[in-house]
Tab-separated table of C-alpha atoms and ligand atoms in Angstrom:
chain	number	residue	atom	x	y	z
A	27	UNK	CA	24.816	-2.854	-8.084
A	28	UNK	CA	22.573	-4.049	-4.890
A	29	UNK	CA	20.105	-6.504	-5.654
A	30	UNK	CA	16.449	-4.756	-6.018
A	31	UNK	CA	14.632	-4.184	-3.099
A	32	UNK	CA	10.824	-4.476	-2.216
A	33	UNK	CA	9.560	-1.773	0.212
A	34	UNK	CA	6.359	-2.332	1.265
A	35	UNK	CA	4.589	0.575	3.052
A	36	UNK	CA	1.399	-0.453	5.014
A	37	UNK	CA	-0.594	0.609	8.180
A	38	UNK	CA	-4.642	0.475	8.449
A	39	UNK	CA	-6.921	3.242	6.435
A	40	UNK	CA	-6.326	6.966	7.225
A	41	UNK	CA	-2.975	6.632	8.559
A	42	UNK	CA	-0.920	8.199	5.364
A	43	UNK	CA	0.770	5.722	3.687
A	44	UNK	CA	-0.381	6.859	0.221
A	45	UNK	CA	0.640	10.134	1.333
A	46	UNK	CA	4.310	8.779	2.489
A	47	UNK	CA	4.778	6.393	-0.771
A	48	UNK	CA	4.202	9.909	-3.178
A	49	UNK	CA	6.633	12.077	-1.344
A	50	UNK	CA	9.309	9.041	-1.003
A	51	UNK	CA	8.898	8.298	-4.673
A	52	UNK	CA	9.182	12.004	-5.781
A	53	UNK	CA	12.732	11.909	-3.881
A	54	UNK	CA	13.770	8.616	-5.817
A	55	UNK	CA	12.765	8.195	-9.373
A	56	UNK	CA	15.109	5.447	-9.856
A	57	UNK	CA	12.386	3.369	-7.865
A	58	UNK	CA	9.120	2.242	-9.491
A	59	UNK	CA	5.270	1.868	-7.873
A	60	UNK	CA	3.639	-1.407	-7.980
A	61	UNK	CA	0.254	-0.329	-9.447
A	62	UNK	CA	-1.982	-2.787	-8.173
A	63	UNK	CA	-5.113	-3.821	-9.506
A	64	UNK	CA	-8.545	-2.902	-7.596
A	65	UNK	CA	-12.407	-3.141	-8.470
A	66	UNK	CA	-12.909	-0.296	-5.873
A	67	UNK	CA	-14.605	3.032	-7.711
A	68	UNK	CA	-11.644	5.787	-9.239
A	69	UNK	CA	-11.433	8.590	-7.381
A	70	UNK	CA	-12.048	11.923	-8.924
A	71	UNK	CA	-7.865	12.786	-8.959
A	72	UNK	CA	-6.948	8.712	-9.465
A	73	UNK	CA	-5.496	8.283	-12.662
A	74	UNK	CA	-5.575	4.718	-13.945
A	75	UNK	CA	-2.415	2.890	-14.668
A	76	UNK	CA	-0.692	5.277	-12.226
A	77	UNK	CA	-2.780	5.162	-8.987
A	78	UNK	CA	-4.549	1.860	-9.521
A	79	UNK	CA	-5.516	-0.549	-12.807
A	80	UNK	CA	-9.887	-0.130	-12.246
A	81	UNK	CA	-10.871	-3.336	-13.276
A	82	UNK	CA	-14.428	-5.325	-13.235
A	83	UNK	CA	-15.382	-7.542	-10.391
A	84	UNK	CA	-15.201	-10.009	-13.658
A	85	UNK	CA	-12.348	-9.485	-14.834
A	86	UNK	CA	-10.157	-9.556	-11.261
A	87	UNK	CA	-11.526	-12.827	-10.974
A	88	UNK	CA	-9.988	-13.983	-13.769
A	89	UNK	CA	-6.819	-12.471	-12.504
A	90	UNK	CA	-7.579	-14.845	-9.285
A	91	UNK	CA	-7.822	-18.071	-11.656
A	92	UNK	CA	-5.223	-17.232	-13.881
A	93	UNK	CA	-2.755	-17.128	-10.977
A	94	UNK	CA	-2.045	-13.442	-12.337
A	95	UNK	CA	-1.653	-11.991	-8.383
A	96	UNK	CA	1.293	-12.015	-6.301
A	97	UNK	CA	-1.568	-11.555	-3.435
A	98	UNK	CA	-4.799	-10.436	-2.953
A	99	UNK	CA	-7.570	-9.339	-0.241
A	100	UNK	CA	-10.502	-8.131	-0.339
A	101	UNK	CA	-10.936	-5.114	1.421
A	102	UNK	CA	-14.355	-3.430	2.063
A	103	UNK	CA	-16.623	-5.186	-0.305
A	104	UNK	CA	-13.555	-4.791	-2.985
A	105	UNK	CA	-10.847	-6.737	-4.389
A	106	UNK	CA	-7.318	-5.386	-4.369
A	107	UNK	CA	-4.426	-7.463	-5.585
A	108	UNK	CA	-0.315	-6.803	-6.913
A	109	UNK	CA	-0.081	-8.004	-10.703
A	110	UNK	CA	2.949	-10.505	-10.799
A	111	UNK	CA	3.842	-8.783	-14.245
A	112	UNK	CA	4.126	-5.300	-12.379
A	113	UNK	CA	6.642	-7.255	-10.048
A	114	UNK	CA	8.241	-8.922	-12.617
A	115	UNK	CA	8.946	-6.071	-15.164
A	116	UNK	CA	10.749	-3.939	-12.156
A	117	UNK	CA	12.992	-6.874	-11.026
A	118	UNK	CA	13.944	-7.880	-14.431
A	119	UNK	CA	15.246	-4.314	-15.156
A	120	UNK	CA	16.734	-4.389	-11.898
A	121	UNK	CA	14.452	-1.553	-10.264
A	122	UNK	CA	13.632	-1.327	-6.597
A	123	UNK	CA	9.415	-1.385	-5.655
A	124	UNK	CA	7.772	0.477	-3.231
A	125	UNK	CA	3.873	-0.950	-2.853
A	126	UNK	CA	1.398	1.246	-1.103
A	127	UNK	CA	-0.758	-1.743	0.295
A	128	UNK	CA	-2.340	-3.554	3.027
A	129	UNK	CA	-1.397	-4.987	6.357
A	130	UNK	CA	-2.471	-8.567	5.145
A	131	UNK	CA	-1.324	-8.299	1.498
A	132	UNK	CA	2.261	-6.713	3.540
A	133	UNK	CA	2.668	-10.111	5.123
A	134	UNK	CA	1.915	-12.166	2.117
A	135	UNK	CA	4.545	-10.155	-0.159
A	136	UNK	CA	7.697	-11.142	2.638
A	137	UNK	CA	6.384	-14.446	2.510
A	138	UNK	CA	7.054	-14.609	-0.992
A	139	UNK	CA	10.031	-12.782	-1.461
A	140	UNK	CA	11.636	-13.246	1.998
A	141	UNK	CA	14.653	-11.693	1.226
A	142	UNK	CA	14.264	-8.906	-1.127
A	143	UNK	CA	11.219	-7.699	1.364
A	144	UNK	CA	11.286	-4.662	3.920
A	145	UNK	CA	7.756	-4.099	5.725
A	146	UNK	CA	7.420	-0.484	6.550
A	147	UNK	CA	4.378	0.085	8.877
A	148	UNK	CA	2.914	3.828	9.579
A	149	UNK	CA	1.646	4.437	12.856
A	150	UNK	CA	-0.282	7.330	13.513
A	151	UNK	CA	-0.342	9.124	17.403
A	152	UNK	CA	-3.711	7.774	18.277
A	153	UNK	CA	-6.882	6.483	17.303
A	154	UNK	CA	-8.719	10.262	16.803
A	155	UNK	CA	-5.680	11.504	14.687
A	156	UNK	CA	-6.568	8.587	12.544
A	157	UNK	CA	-10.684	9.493	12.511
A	158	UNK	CA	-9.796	13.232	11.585
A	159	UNK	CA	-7.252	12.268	8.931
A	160	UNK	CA	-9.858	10.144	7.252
A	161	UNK	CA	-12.183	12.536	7.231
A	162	UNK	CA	-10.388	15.075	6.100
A	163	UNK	CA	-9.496	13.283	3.213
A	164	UNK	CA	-13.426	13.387	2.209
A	165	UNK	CA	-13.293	10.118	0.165
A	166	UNK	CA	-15.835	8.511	2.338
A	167	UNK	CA	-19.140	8.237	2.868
A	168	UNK	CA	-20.559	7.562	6.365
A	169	UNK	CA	-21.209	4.091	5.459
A	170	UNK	CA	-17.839	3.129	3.717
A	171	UNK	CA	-16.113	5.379	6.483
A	172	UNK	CA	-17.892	2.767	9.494
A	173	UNK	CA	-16.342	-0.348	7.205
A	174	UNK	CA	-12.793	1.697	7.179
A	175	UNK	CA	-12.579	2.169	10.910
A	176	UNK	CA	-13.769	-1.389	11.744
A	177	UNK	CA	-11.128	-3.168	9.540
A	178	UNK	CA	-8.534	-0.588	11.661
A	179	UNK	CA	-8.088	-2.602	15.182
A	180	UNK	CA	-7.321	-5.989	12.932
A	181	UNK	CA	-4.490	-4.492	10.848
A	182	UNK	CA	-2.803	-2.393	14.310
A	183	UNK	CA	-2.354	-6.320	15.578
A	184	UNK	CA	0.113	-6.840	12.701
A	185	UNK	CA	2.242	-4.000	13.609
A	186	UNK	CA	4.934	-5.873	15.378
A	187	UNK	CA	5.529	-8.283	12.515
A	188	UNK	CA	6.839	-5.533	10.340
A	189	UNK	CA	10.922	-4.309	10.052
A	190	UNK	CA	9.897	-0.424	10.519
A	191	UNK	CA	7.138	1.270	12.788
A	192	UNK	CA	7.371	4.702	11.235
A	193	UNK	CA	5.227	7.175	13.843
A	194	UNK	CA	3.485	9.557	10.849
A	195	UNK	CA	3.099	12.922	13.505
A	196	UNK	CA	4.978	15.608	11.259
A	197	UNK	CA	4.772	14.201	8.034
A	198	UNK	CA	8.304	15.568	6.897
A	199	UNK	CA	10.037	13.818	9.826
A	200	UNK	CA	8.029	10.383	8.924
A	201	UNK	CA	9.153	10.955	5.635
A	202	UNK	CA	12.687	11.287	6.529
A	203	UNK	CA	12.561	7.970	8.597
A	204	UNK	CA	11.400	6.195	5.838
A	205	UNK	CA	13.474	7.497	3.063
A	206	UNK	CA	16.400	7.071	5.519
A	207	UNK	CA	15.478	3.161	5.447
A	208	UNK	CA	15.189	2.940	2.166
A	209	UNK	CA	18.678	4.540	1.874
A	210	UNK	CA	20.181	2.221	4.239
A	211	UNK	CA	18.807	-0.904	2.403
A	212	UNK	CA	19.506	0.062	-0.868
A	213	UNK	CA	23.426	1.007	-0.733
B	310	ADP	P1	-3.744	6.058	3.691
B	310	ADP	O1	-3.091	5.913	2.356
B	310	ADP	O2	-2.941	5.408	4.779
B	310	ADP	O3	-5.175	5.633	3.725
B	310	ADP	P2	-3.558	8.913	3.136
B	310	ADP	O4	-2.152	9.057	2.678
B	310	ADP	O5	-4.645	8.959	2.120
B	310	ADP	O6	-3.732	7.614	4.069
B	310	ADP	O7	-3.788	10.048	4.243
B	310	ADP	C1	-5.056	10.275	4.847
B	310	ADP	C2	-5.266	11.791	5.014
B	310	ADP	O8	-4.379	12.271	6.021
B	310	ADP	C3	-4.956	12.586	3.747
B	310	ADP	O9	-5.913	13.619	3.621
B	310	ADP	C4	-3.554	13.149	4.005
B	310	ADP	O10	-3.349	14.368	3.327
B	310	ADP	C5	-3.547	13.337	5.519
B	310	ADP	N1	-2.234	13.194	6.180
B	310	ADP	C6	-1.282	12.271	5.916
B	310	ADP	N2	-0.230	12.430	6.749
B	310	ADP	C7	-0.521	13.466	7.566
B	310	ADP	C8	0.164	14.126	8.651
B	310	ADP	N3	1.370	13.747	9.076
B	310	ADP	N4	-0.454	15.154	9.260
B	310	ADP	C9	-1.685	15.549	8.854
B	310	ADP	N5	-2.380	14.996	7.845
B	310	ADP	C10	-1.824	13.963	7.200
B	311	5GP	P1	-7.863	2.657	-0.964
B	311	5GP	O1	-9.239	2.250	-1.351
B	311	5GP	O2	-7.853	3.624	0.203
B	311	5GP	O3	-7.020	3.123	-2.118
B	311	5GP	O4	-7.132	1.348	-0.432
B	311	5GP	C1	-7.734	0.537	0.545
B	311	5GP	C2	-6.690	-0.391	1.122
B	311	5GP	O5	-6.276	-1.328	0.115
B	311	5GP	C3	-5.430	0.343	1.556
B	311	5GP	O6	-4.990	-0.213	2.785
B	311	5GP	C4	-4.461	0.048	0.430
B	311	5GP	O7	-3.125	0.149	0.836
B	311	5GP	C5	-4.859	-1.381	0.128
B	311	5GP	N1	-4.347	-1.879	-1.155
B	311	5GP	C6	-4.135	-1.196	-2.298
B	311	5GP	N2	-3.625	-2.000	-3.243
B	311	5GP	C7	-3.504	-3.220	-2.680
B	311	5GP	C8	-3.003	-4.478	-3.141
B	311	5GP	O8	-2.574	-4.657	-4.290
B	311	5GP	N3	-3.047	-5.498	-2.276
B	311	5GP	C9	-3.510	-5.382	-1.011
B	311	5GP	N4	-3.470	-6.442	-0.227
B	311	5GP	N5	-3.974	-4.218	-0.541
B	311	5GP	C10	-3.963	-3.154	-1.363
């Protein structure tokens, strides 16, 4: 058996990485999804304990002091952070992890497990592609939609730090690419 692997899908707001993660993980149930933790509001189809654990402002910062985080940011007036048990119980039963998370928090999860760590970035055809696809989502208000687009141009600087640039065009293909590196790293 290969040693479990940590694939960490990332790319700036809009692009479709949550979008990406869900059809990858449909097509391999043998690999588990870090749920990280987040203060940020539940969405109306977010279920918690699959998409996110909703916690208080409180009670994240206790997660902070208690050293309970593999890494955390936060992220448009929120906190968002990977629970080092949710890492923990998948390695120890010898699972792979796909994490559906941050440019930043990317970064900080190779630098912590260097070797078990492949950063998957989703790249989107241009800027308006990206504007539409947000909006189309209708999650946003025109106020948390402003703070989504301006935190964009920092996280398309860390692109060429990642293994992967996956171009997310026709979503099939991009989900093709990436299952076809997951398949490569994990046999
Ligand atoms: P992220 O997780 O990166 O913020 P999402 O996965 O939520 O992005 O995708 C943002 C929106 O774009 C969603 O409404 C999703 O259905 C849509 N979307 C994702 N990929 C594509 C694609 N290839 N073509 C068109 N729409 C897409
Ligand atoms: P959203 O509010 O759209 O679910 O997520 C906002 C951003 O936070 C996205 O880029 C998402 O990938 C990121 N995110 C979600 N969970 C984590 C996490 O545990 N750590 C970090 N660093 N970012 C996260």
């Amino acid at each position: 058996m290969t040693r479990p692997k940590l694939f960490v899908i990332s790319a700036p707001s809009g692009c479709g990485k949550t979008t990406i993660a869900r059809e990858v993980l449909r097509i391999h149930p043998e690999i588990d999804f870090s749920v990280s933790a987040t203060t940020r509001p539940r969405r109306n189809a977010e279920i918690h304990g699959k998409d996110y654990f909703f916690t208080t402002k409180e009670e994240f910062e206790r997660y902070i002091n208690e050293d309970k985080l593999v890494e955390w940011q936060k992220i448009y007036d929120y906190y968002y952070g990977t629970l080092k048990e949710e890492v923990r119980k998948s390695l120890d039963a010898g699972r792979s992890i796909i994490f559906d998370i941050d440019v930043l928090g990317a970064l900080s999860i190779k630098k912590y497990f260097p070797e078990e760590t492949i950063l998957i970035f989703i790249d989107v055809p241009n800027h308006d592609v990206l504007i539409q696809r947000l909006k189309s989502r209708q999650t946003e208000n025109e106020e948390t939609m402003k703070k989504r687009i301006a935190r964009v141009e920092i996280e398309f600087t860390q692109k060429n730090n990642f293994d992967y640039v996956v171009l997310n065009d026709d979503l099939q293909k991009a989900v093709e690419e990436v299952n076809n590196i997951i398949m490569q790293s994990i046999n």
